[in-house]
mmCIF file of C-alpha atoms and ligand atoms in Angstrom:
data_model
loop_
_atom_site.group_PDB
_atom_site.id
_atom_site.type_symbol
_atom_site.label_atom_id
_atom_site.label_comp_id
_atom_site.label_asym_id
_atom_site.label_seq_id
_atom_site.Cartn_x
_atom_site.Cartn_y
_atom_site.Cartn_z
ATOM 1 C CA UNK A 1139 -66.992 108.455 -10.257
ATOM 2 C CA UNK A 1140 -66.005 107.842 -13.857
ATOM 3 C CA UNK A 1141 -62.397 108.237 -14.922
ATOM 4 C CA UNK A 1142 -61.501 110.098 -18.110
ATOM 5 C CA UNK A 1143 -58.146 109.830 -19.818
ATOM 6 C CA UNK A 1144 -57.043 113.249 -21.083
ATOM 7 C CA UNK A 1145 -57.073 113.615 -24.873
ATOM 8 C CA UNK A 1146 -53.759 112.660 -26.439
ATOM 9 C CA UNK A 1147 -51.609 115.760 -26.928
ATOM 10 C CA UNK A 1148 -51.774 115.230 -30.674
ATOM 11 C CA UNK A 1149 -53.921 113.039 -32.943
ATOM 12 C CA UNK A 1150 -51.303 110.732 -34.433
ATOM 13 C CA UNK A 1151 -53.760 109.519 -37.090
ATOM 14 C CA UNK A 1152 -54.133 113.091 -38.342
ATOM 15 C CA UNK A 1153 -50.351 113.422 -38.692
ATOM 16 C CA UNK A 1154 -49.854 109.943 -40.195
ATOM 17 C CA UNK A 1155 -53.189 108.855 -41.783
ATOM 18 C CA UNK A 1156 -51.783 105.424 -42.663
ATOM 19 C CA UNK A 1157 -51.760 104.525 -38.959
ATOM 20 C CA UNK A 1158 -55.547 105.000 -38.646
ATOM 21 C CA UNK A 1159 -56.492 101.415 -39.703
ATOM 22 C CA UNK A 1160 -54.228 100.074 -36.937
ATOM 23 C CA UNK A 1161 -56.196 101.814 -34.166
ATOM 24 C CA UNK A 1162 -57.444 99.339 -31.595
ATOM 25 C CA UNK A 1163 -59.448 99.832 -28.416
ATOM 26 C CA UNK A 1164 -58.302 98.846 -24.946
ATOM 27 C CA UNK A 1165 -60.150 99.202 -21.636
ATOM 28 C CA UNK A 1166 -58.289 100.939 -18.857
ATOM 29 C CA UNK A 1167 -59.554 99.487 -15.584
ATOM 30 C CA UNK A 1168 -58.810 102.507 -13.359
ATOM 31 C CA UNK A 1169 -58.687 100.635 -10.022
ATOM 32 C CA UNK A 1170 -59.257 102.757 -6.910
ATOM 33 C CA UNK A 1171 -59.337 101.605 -3.276
ATOM 34 C CA UNK A 1172 -62.808 100.534 -2.186
ATOM 35 C CA UNK A 1173 -64.869 97.659 -0.825
ATOM 36 C CA UNK A 1174 -65.899 95.504 -3.805
ATOM 37 C CA UNK A 1175 -68.285 92.571 -3.328
ATOM 38 C CA UNK A 1176 -68.427 89.169 -5.037
ATOM 39 C CA UNK A 1177 -70.718 90.507 -7.770
ATOM 40 C CA UNK A 1178 -68.453 93.432 -8.636
ATOM 41 C CA UNK A 1179 -65.551 93.836 -11.016
ATOM 42 C CA UNK A 1180 -62.549 94.374 -8.796
ATOM 43 C CA UNK A 1181 -58.863 94.108 -8.143
ATOM 44 C CA UNK A 1182 -58.056 92.463 -4.831
ATOM 45 C CA UNK A 1183 -61.748 91.866 -4.127
ATOM 46 C CA UNK A 1184 -63.661 88.643 -3.390
ATOM 47 C CA UNK A 1185 -64.334 86.284 -6.301
ATOM 48 C CA UNK A 1186 -67.702 84.817 -7.298
ATOM 49 C CA UNK A 1187 -66.504 81.259 -6.665
ATOM 50 C CA UNK A 1188 -68.639 78.112 -6.466
ATOM 51 C CA UNK A 1189 -68.566 76.552 -3.000
ATOM 52 C CA UNK A 1190 -68.038 73.076 -4.481
ATOM 53 C CA UNK A 1191 -65.060 73.992 -6.689
ATOM 54 C CA UNK A 1192 -61.566 73.456 -5.275
ATOM 55 C CA UNK A 1193 -59.541 76.623 -4.775
ATOM 56 C CA UNK A 1194 -56.325 76.426 -6.821
ATOM 57 C CA UNK A 1195 -52.916 75.755 -5.314
ATOM 58 C CA UNK A 1196 -49.710 76.453 -7.231
ATOM 59 C CA UNK A 1197 -47.919 73.383 -8.549
ATOM 60 C CA UNK A 1198 -44.802 75.159 -9.809
ATOM 61 C CA UNK A 1199 -41.430 75.047 -8.111
ATOM 62 C CA UNK A 1200 -40.369 77.892 -5.819
ATOM 63 C CA UNK A 1201 -36.917 79.039 -4.853
ATOM 64 C CA UNK A 1202 -38.352 81.059 -1.961
ATOM 65 C CA UNK A 1203 -35.365 83.401 -2.014
ATOM 66 C CA UNK A 1204 -37.286 86.602 -1.362
ATOM 67 C CA UNK A 1205 -38.379 88.652 1.585
ATOM 68 C CA UNK A 1206 -41.404 86.740 2.870
ATOM 69 C CA UNK A 1207 -44.255 88.528 4.629
ATOM 70 C CA UNK A 1208 -47.495 87.280 6.165
ATOM 71 C CA UNK A 1209 -50.594 88.701 4.502
ATOM 72 C CA UNK A 1210 -52.223 89.646 7.814
ATOM 73 C CA UNK A 1211 -49.050 91.446 8.897
ATOM 74 C CA UNK A 1212 -48.909 93.416 5.657
ATOM 75 C CA UNK A 1213 -52.586 94.425 5.931
ATOM 76 C CA UNK A 1214 -52.019 95.674 9.481
ATOM 77 C CA UNK A 1215 -48.883 97.543 8.360
ATOM 78 C CA UNK A 1216 -50.820 99.243 5.549
ATOM 79 C CA UNK A 1217 -53.599 100.312 7.954
ATOM 80 C CA UNK A 1218 -51.065 101.920 10.287
ATOM 81 C CA UNK A 1219 -49.253 103.680 7.452
ATOM 82 C CA UNK A 1220 -52.512 104.891 5.850
ATOM 83 C CA UNK A 1221 -53.656 106.372 9.149
ATOM 84 C CA UNK A 1222 -50.320 108.046 9.816
ATOM 85 C CA UNK A 1223 -49.929 109.477 6.309
ATOM 86 C CA UNK A 1224 -53.578 110.558 6.401
ATOM 87 C CA UNK A 1225 -52.816 112.970 9.234
ATOM 88 C CA UNK A 1226 -49.471 114.115 7.817
ATOM 89 C CA UNK A 1227 -49.742 117.519 6.171
ATOM 90 C CA UNK A 1228 -47.641 117.935 3.056
ATOM 91 C CA UNK A 1229 -44.317 119.522 3.882
ATOM 92 C CA UNK A 1230 -44.542 118.477 7.520
ATOM 93 C CA UNK A 1231 -42.892 115.627 9.372
ATOM 94 C CA UNK A 1232 -44.417 112.125 9.168
ATOM 95 C CA UNK A 1233 -47.153 112.170 11.836
ATOM 96 C CA UNK A 1234 -46.684 108.684 13.220
ATOM 97 C CA UNK A 1235 -47.285 108.086 16.926
ATOM 98 C CA UNK A 1236 -44.725 106.296 19.143
ATOM 99 C CA UNK A 1237 -47.256 103.462 19.574
ATOM 100 C CA UNK A 1238 -47.641 103.085 15.807
ATOM 101 C CA UNK A 1239 -43.876 103.188 15.330
ATOM 102 C CA UNK A 1240 -43.463 100.485 17.954
ATOM 103 C CA UNK A 1241 -46.097 98.316 16.304
ATOM 104 C CA UNK A 1242 -44.458 98.721 12.872
ATOM 105 C CA UNK A 1243 -41.138 97.661 14.392
ATOM 106 C CA UNK A 1244 -42.830 94.658 15.962
ATOM 107 C CA UNK A 1245 -44.519 93.731 12.657
ATOM 108 C CA UNK A 1246 -41.149 93.936 10.888
ATOM 109 C CA UNK A 1247 -39.885 91.167 13.151
ATOM 110 C CA UNK A 1248 -42.854 88.839 12.544
ATOM 111 C CA UNK A 1249 -41.640 85.598 11.024
ATOM 112 C CA UNK A 1250 -43.206 84.432 7.752
ATOM 113 C CA UNK A 1251 -42.718 80.752 7.012
ATOM 114 C CA UNK A 1252 -42.129 80.121 3.279
ATOM 115 C CA UNK A 1253 -42.778 76.441 3.871
ATOM 116 C CA UNK A 1254 -46.569 76.847 3.917
ATOM 117 C CA UNK A 1255 -49.026 75.816 1.153
ATOM 118 C CA UNK A 1256 -48.798 77.830 -2.075
ATOM 119 C CA UNK A 1257 -52.512 78.666 -2.078
ATOM 120 C CA UNK A 1258 -53.474 81.026 -4.875
ATOM 121 C CA UNK A 1259 -54.437 84.614 -4.102
ATOM 122 C CA UNK A 1260 -57.439 86.368 -5.708
ATOM 123 C CA UNK A 1261 -56.149 89.268 -7.820
ATOM 124 C CA UNK A 1262 -58.886 90.420 -10.186
ATOM 125 C CA UNK A 1263 -62.457 89.749 -11.263
ATOM 126 C CA UNK A 1264 -63.673 91.272 -14.519
ATOM 127 C CA UNK A 1265 -67.255 91.122 -15.754
ATOM 128 C CA UNK A 1266 -67.610 91.446 -19.524
ATOM 129 C CA UNK A 1267 -70.597 93.767 -19.113
ATOM 130 C CA UNK A 1268 -68.254 96.320 -17.527
ATOM 131 C CA UNK A 1269 -65.088 95.707 -19.537
ATOM 132 C CA UNK A 1270 -65.922 96.105 -23.240
ATOM 133 C CA UNK A 1271 -62.603 94.799 -24.589
ATOM 134 C CA UNK A 1272 -62.758 91.595 -22.556
ATOM 135 C CA UNK A 1273 -63.233 88.679 -24.960
ATOM 136 C CA UNK A 1274 -63.684 85.186 -23.514
ATOM 137 C CA UNK A 1275 -65.000 81.735 -24.377
ATOM 138 C CA UNK A 1276 -68.640 81.375 -25.498
ATOM 139 C CA UNK A 1277 -71.052 81.526 -22.568
ATOM 140 C CA UNK A 1278 -68.582 82.998 -20.118
ATOM 141 C CA UNK A 1279 -69.246 86.477 -18.735
ATOM 142 C CA UNK A 1280 -66.585 86.861 -16.070
ATOM 143 C CA UNK A 1281 -62.817 86.419 -15.901
ATOM 144 C CA UNK A 1282 -61.143 85.661 -12.599
ATOM 145 C CA UNK A 1283 -57.412 86.122 -12.176
ATOM 146 C CA UNK A 1284 -55.536 84.566 -9.276
ATOM 147 C CA UNK A 1285 -51.829 84.281 -8.723
ATOM 148 C CA UNK A 1286 -49.281 82.543 -6.590
ATOM 149 C CA UNK A 1287 -47.570 85.471 -4.809
ATOM 150 C CA UNK A 1288 -44.091 83.985 -5.061
ATOM 151 C CA UNK A 1289 -41.449 84.336 -7.751
ATOM 152 C CA UNK A 1290 -41.444 81.879 -10.659
ATOM 153 C CA UNK A 1291 -39.131 81.389 -13.578
ATOM 154 C CA UNK A 1292 -38.280 82.645 -16.083
ATOM 155 C CA UNK A 1293 -39.443 86.183 -15.182
ATOM 156 C CA UNK A 1294 -39.238 86.005 -11.375
ATOM 157 C CA UNK A 1295 -42.765 87.189 -10.838
ATOM 158 C CA UNK A 1296 -46.100 85.807 -9.586
ATOM 159 C CA UNK A 1297 -47.616 82.969 -11.618
ATOM 160 C CA UNK A 1298 -51.173 83.725 -12.746
ATOM 161 C CA UNK A 1299 -54.156 81.409 -13.152
ATOM 162 C CA UNK A 1300 -57.176 82.382 -15.257
ATOM 163 C CA UNK A 1301 -60.734 81.157 -14.696
ATOM 164 C CA UNK A 1302 -63.550 81.994 -17.063
ATOM 165 C CA UNK A 1303 -67.070 81.306 -15.895
ATOM 166 C CA UNK A 1304 -70.734 82.103 -16.387
ATOM 167 C CA UNK A 1305 -71.794 84.014 -13.316
ATOM 168 C CA UNK A 1306 -75.356 82.608 -13.447
ATOM 169 C CA UNK A 1307 -73.883 79.127 -12.842
ATOM 170 C CA UNK A 1308 -72.576 80.178 -9.442
ATOM 171 C CA UNK A 1309 -75.632 79.794 -7.237
ATOM 172 C CA UNK A 1310 -73.860 78.676 -4.072
ATOM 173 C CA UNK A 1311 -71.015 81.134 -3.502
ATOM 174 C CA UNK A 1312 -67.946 80.122 -1.536
ATOM 175 C CA UNK A 1313 -68.331 82.002 1.748
ATOM 176 C CA UNK A 1314 -64.797 82.083 3.030
ATOM 177 C CA UNK A 1315 -62.206 82.679 0.361
ATOM 178 C CA UNK A 1316 -58.897 80.846 0.858
ATOM 179 C CA UNK A 1317 -55.608 82.693 0.576
ATOM 180 C CA UNK A 1318 -51.968 81.893 1.266
ATOM 181 C CA UNK A 1319 -50.503 82.717 4.669
ATOM 182 C CA UNK A 1320 -47.412 84.283 3.158
ATOM 183 C CA UNK A 1321 -46.136 86.019 0.027
ATOM 184 C CA UNK A 1322 -42.623 86.391 -1.289
ATOM 185 C CA UNK A 1323 -42.890 90.196 -1.532
ATOM 186 C CA UNK A 1324 -45.418 92.512 0.109
ATOM 187 C CA UNK A 1325 -45.987 94.144 -3.296
ATOM 188 C CA UNK A 1326 -47.822 91.013 -4.494
ATOM 189 C CA UNK A 1327 -50.898 91.720 -2.337
ATOM 190 C CA UNK A 1328 -53.391 94.018 -4.098
ATOM 191 C CA UNK A 1329 -55.235 96.681 -2.140
ATOM 192 C CA UNK A 1330 -58.976 95.931 -2.619
ATOM 193 C CA UNK A 1331 -60.080 98.220 -5.441
ATOM 194 C CA UNK A 1332 -63.279 98.942 -7.328
ATOM 195 C CA UNK A 1333 -62.920 99.619 -11.053
ATOM 196 C CA UNK A 1334 -63.954 102.504 -13.293
ATOM 197 C CA UNK A 1335 -63.400 101.012 -16.765
ATOM 198 C CA UNK A 1336 -62.871 103.344 -19.699
ATOM 199 C CA UNK A 1337 -62.239 102.540 -23.357
ATOM 200 C CA UNK A 1338 -59.290 104.254 -25.033
ATOM 201 C CA UNK A 1339 -57.660 104.011 -28.457
ATOM 202 C CA UNK A 1340 -54.195 102.529 -28.888
ATOM 203 C CA UNK A 1341 -51.700 102.111 -31.702
ATOM 204 C CA UNK A 1342 -49.039 99.400 -32.182
ATOM 205 C CA UNK A 1343 -45.719 99.245 -30.384
ATOM 206 C CA UNK A 1344 -43.364 101.196 -32.681
ATOM 207 C CA UNK A 1345 -41.336 98.132 -33.782
ATOM 208 C CA UNK A 1346 -44.476 96.663 -35.362
ATOM 209 C CA UNK A 1347 -45.432 99.676 -37.469
ATOM 210 C CA UNK A 1348 -45.517 98.828 -41.189
ATOM 211 C CA UNK A 1349 -42.943 99.935 -43.742
ATOM 212 C CA UNK A 1350 -40.836 102.956 -42.844
ATOM 213 C CA UNK A 1351 -43.531 104.446 -40.585
ATOM 214 C CA UNK A 1352 -41.521 103.882 -37.407
ATOM 215 C CA UNK A 1353 -38.582 105.745 -38.937
ATOM 216 C CA UNK A 1354 -40.771 108.651 -40.075
ATOM 217 C CA UNK A 1355 -42.379 108.873 -36.627
ATOM 218 C CA UNK A 1356 -38.919 108.987 -35.026
ATOM 219 C CA UNK A 1357 -37.952 111.895 -37.265
ATOM 220 C CA UNK A 1358 -41.236 113.647 -36.486
ATOM 221 C CA UNK A 1359 -40.679 113.115 -32.724
ATOM 222 C CA UNK A 1360 -37.398 114.999 -32.959
ATOM 223 C CA UNK A 1361 -38.987 118.032 -34.583
ATOM 224 C CA UNK A 1362 -42.324 118.002 -32.734
ATOM 225 C CA UNK A 1363 -41.212 117.034 -29.215
ATOM 226 C CA UNK A 1364 -43.950 114.385 -28.874
ATOM 227 C CA UNK A 1365 -43.168 110.868 -27.652
ATOM 228 C CA UNK A 1366 -45.010 108.157 -29.601
ATOM 229 C CA UNK A 1367 -44.242 105.344 -27.162
ATOM 230 C CA UNK A 1368 -45.154 106.951 -23.870
ATOM 231 C CA UNK A 1369 -47.915 109.332 -24.969
ATOM 232 C CA UNK A 1370 -49.514 108.125 -28.185
ATOM 233 C CA UNK A 1371 -49.386 104.335 -28.541
ATOM 234 C CA UNK A 1372 -50.175 102.202 -25.463
ATOM 235 C CA UNK A 1373 -52.001 103.232 -22.279
ATOM 236 C CA UNK A 1374 -50.421 103.252 -18.832
ATOM 237 C CA UNK A 1375 -51.962 101.296 -15.977
ATOM 238 C CA UNK A 1376 -54.043 98.135 -15.643
ATOM 239 C CA UNK A 1377 -55.917 97.445 -18.873
ATOM 240 C CA UNK A 1378 -57.663 94.775 -20.933
ATOM 241 C CA UNK A 1379 -56.977 94.261 -24.646
ATOM 242 C CA UNK A 1380 -55.253 96.670 -26.987
ATOM 243 C CA UNK A 1381 -51.574 96.386 -27.822
ATOM 244 C CA UNK A 1382 -48.630 94.959 -25.878
ATOM 245 C CA UNK A 1383 -45.436 96.912 -25.222
ATOM 246 C CA UNK A 1384 -41.941 95.418 -25.396
ATOM 247 C CA UNK A 1385 -39.850 98.233 -23.995
ATOM 248 C CA UNK A 1386 -37.833 96.096 -21.550
ATOM 249 C CA UNK A 1387 -36.724 93.155 -23.722
ATOM 250 C CA UNK A 1388 -37.575 94.234 -27.279
ATOM 251 C CA UNK A 1389 -40.218 92.153 -29.019
ATOM 252 C CA UNK A 1390 -40.088 88.387 -29.014
ATOM 253 C CA UNK A 1391 -42.719 85.977 -30.358
ATOM 254 C CA UNK A 1392 -45.498 85.230 -27.877
ATOM 255 C CA UNK A 1393 -46.612 81.835 -29.179
ATOM 256 C CA UNK A 1394 -49.070 79.329 -27.736
ATOM 257 C CA UNK A 1395 -47.298 76.358 -26.117
ATOM 258 C CA UNK A 1396 -50.007 74.015 -27.418
ATOM 259 C CA UNK A 1397 -50.577 75.094 -31.029
ATOM 260 C CA UNK A 1398 -47.938 77.705 -31.857
ATOM 261 C CA UNK A 1399 -50.458 80.460 -32.650
ATOM 262 C CA UNK A 1400 -49.548 84.101 -32.091
ATOM 263 C CA UNK A 1401 -51.238 85.008 -28.827
ATOM 264 C CA UNK A 1402 -53.398 88.077 -28.071
ATOM 265 C CA UNK A 1403 -52.932 90.420 -25.144
ATOM 266 C CA UNK A 1404 -55.601 89.747 -22.535
ATOM 267 C CA UNK A 1405 -54.709 91.902 -19.546
ATOM 268 C CA UNK A 1406 -51.887 94.091 -18.290
ATOM 269 C CA UNK A 1407 -51.154 94.109 -14.552
ATOM 270 C CA UNK A 1408 -49.293 97.361 -14.007
ATOM 271 C CA UNK A 1409 -47.224 98.751 -11.159
ATOM 272 C CA UNK A 1410 -48.668 102.249 -11.535
ATOM 273 C CA UNK A 1411 -51.534 104.015 -13.277
ATOM 274 C CA UNK A 1412 -49.516 106.876 -14.718
ATOM 275 C CA UNK A 1413 -45.920 108.004 -14.626
ATOM 276 C CA UNK A 1414 -44.369 111.307 -13.695
ATOM 277 C CA UNK A 1415 -45.303 112.861 -17.035
ATOM 278 C CA UNK A 1416 -48.956 112.417 -16.015
ATOM 279 C CA UNK A 1417 -50.105 112.153 -19.610
ATOM 280 C CA UNK A 1418 -52.286 109.173 -18.602
ATOM 281 C CA UNK A 1419 -53.583 110.623 -15.316
ATOM 282 C CA UNK A 1420 -57.398 110.798 -15.512
ATOM 283 C CA UNK A 1421 -58.861 114.307 -15.410
ATOM 284 C CA UNK A 1422 -60.775 113.410 -12.217
ATOM 285 C CA UNK A 1423 -57.499 112.562 -10.437
ATOM 286 C CA UNK A 1424 -55.833 115.865 -11.284
ATOM 287 C CA UNK A 1425 -57.241 117.574 -8.231
ATOM 288 C CA UNK A 1426 -58.109 119.042 -5.907
ATOM 289 C CA UNK A 1427 -55.150 117.768 -3.919
ATOM 290 C CA UNK A 1428 -55.672 117.099 -0.238
ATOM 291 C CA UNK A 1429 -53.533 118.994 2.272
ATOM 292 C CA UNK A 1430 -52.652 115.545 3.666
ATOM 293 C CA UNK A 1431 -50.690 112.711 2.134
ATOM 294 C CA UNK A 1432 -52.548 109.826 0.543
ATOM 295 C CA UNK A 1433 -51.658 106.199 1.204
ATOM 296 C CA UNK A 1434 -51.772 104.367 -1.103
ATOM 297 C CA UNK A 1435 -50.400 106.954 -3.443
ATOM 298 C CA UNK A 1436 -52.958 108.167 -5.996
ATOM 299 C CA UNK A 1437 -50.949 106.856 -8.943
ATOM 300 C CA UNK A 1438 -50.307 103.441 -7.323
ATOM 301 C CA UNK A 1439 -53.750 102.494 -5.990
ATOM 302 C CA UNK A 1440 -53.290 98.705 -5.999
ATOM 303 C CA UNK A 1441 -49.831 98.777 -4.361
ATOM 304 C CA UNK A 1442 -48.823 95.989 -6.745
ATOM 305 C CA UNK A 1443 -45.255 96.214 -8.019
ATOM 306 C CA UNK A 1444 -43.930 93.876 -10.698
ATOM 307 C CA UNK A 1445 -40.130 93.701 -10.761
ATOM 308 C CA UNK A 1446 -38.685 97.195 -10.623
ATOM 309 C CA UNK A 1447 -41.940 98.914 -11.477
ATOM 310 C CA UNK A 1448 -42.692 96.945 -14.630
ATOM 311 C CA UNK A 1449 -45.924 95.330 -15.777
ATOM 312 C CA UNK A 1450 -47.059 91.746 -16.196
ATOM 313 C CA UNK A 1451 -48.643 91.183 -19.616
ATOM 314 C CA UNK A 1452 -50.914 88.121 -19.828
ATOM 315 C CA UNK A 1453 -51.720 86.675 -23.257
ATOM 316 C CA UNK A 1454 -54.279 84.118 -24.443
ATOM 317 C CA UNK A 1455 -54.390 81.849 -27.468
ATOM 318 C CA UNK A 1456 -56.836 82.937 -30.200
ATOM 319 C CA UNK A 1457 -57.433 79.294 -31.197
ATOM 320 C CA UNK A 1458 -58.735 78.056 -27.841
ATOM 321 C CA UNK A 1459 -59.224 79.445 -24.351
ATOM 322 C CA UNK A 1460 -58.303 75.950 -23.122
ATOM 323 C CA UNK A 1461 -54.739 76.460 -24.331
ATOM 324 C CA UNK A 1462 -52.236 77.775 -21.773
ATOM 325 C CA UNK A 1463 -51.822 81.524 -21.345
ATOM 326 C CA UNK A 1464 -48.534 83.317 -21.924
ATOM 327 C CA UNK A 1465 -46.780 85.891 -19.765
ATOM 328 C CA UNK A 1466 -44.305 88.663 -20.482
ATOM 329 C CA UNK A 1467 -42.757 91.179 -18.100
ATOM 330 C CA UNK A 1468 -42.075 94.631 -19.560
HETATM 331 ZN ZN1 ZN B 2660 -46.130 79.281 -7.197
HETATM 332 ZN ZN1 ZN B 2661 -53.100 77.630 -28.876
#
């Protein structure tokens, strides 16, 4: 099923024509739980990985101060919760059986040893043919994103690794994909999702609007009731390309560590697909609502949470894809 972002409540370029040249496309990924294969674009799915290429292990330092969970324990916990919520009618009591409750209690007591190898975890695989705003090095047609599901400085979030490759080069696919035994928080394990990419139009974060445009938009917001930041500029949810938001820290320069160039936004890893205002909820997800609860929640299909419901913004250097990526949490 395709996913369609509702039209913006107002065409900002019709109200302020000088913003029109700043329009930029982004691709919303629209992840939804499914069973992706190695040849699919996915979040939390298997990667098309050559059998003779070492799987990455994190070399950064870890404080390991969090609430560690084993991946197999978390998967079992999610299966129990999904089943129980799936038979809970809205407005009625949580329909969990005594056996399920007992197993959840037992799983809560399972020990997770932080002192195990920091093997990277597959997070996303994006084929350029399906994600129009994905721009990579010459010859590459797929981006693979892995992360170490522990907290790292300075943002206290997972540390990502990017791999670009040409899918035709992978003739002998790694059969059994490695993964870490444990993660620092259970919100660092993505639910396997298939993607329904959709291109949308974005405008700059308000602080970067030229001249006095930001000020005039603020005045217009007061009289019109529209909200430029949350409704008209940058899309909610996982996306590739477009503009970056800076609503948590205010803007700071995102410069390449190697060459000092201003970096471009590559991908946003988001905690949810739309917020309570539902401006960014795709038309296809507006209904009909089931009489039962859904787990995972419709607006949080990947079950990834960054910080307190923020997003991880990953940037790349426009000079060379060999230069290190940058990360911001907003
Ligand atoms: Zn790490
Ligand atoms: Zn650079």
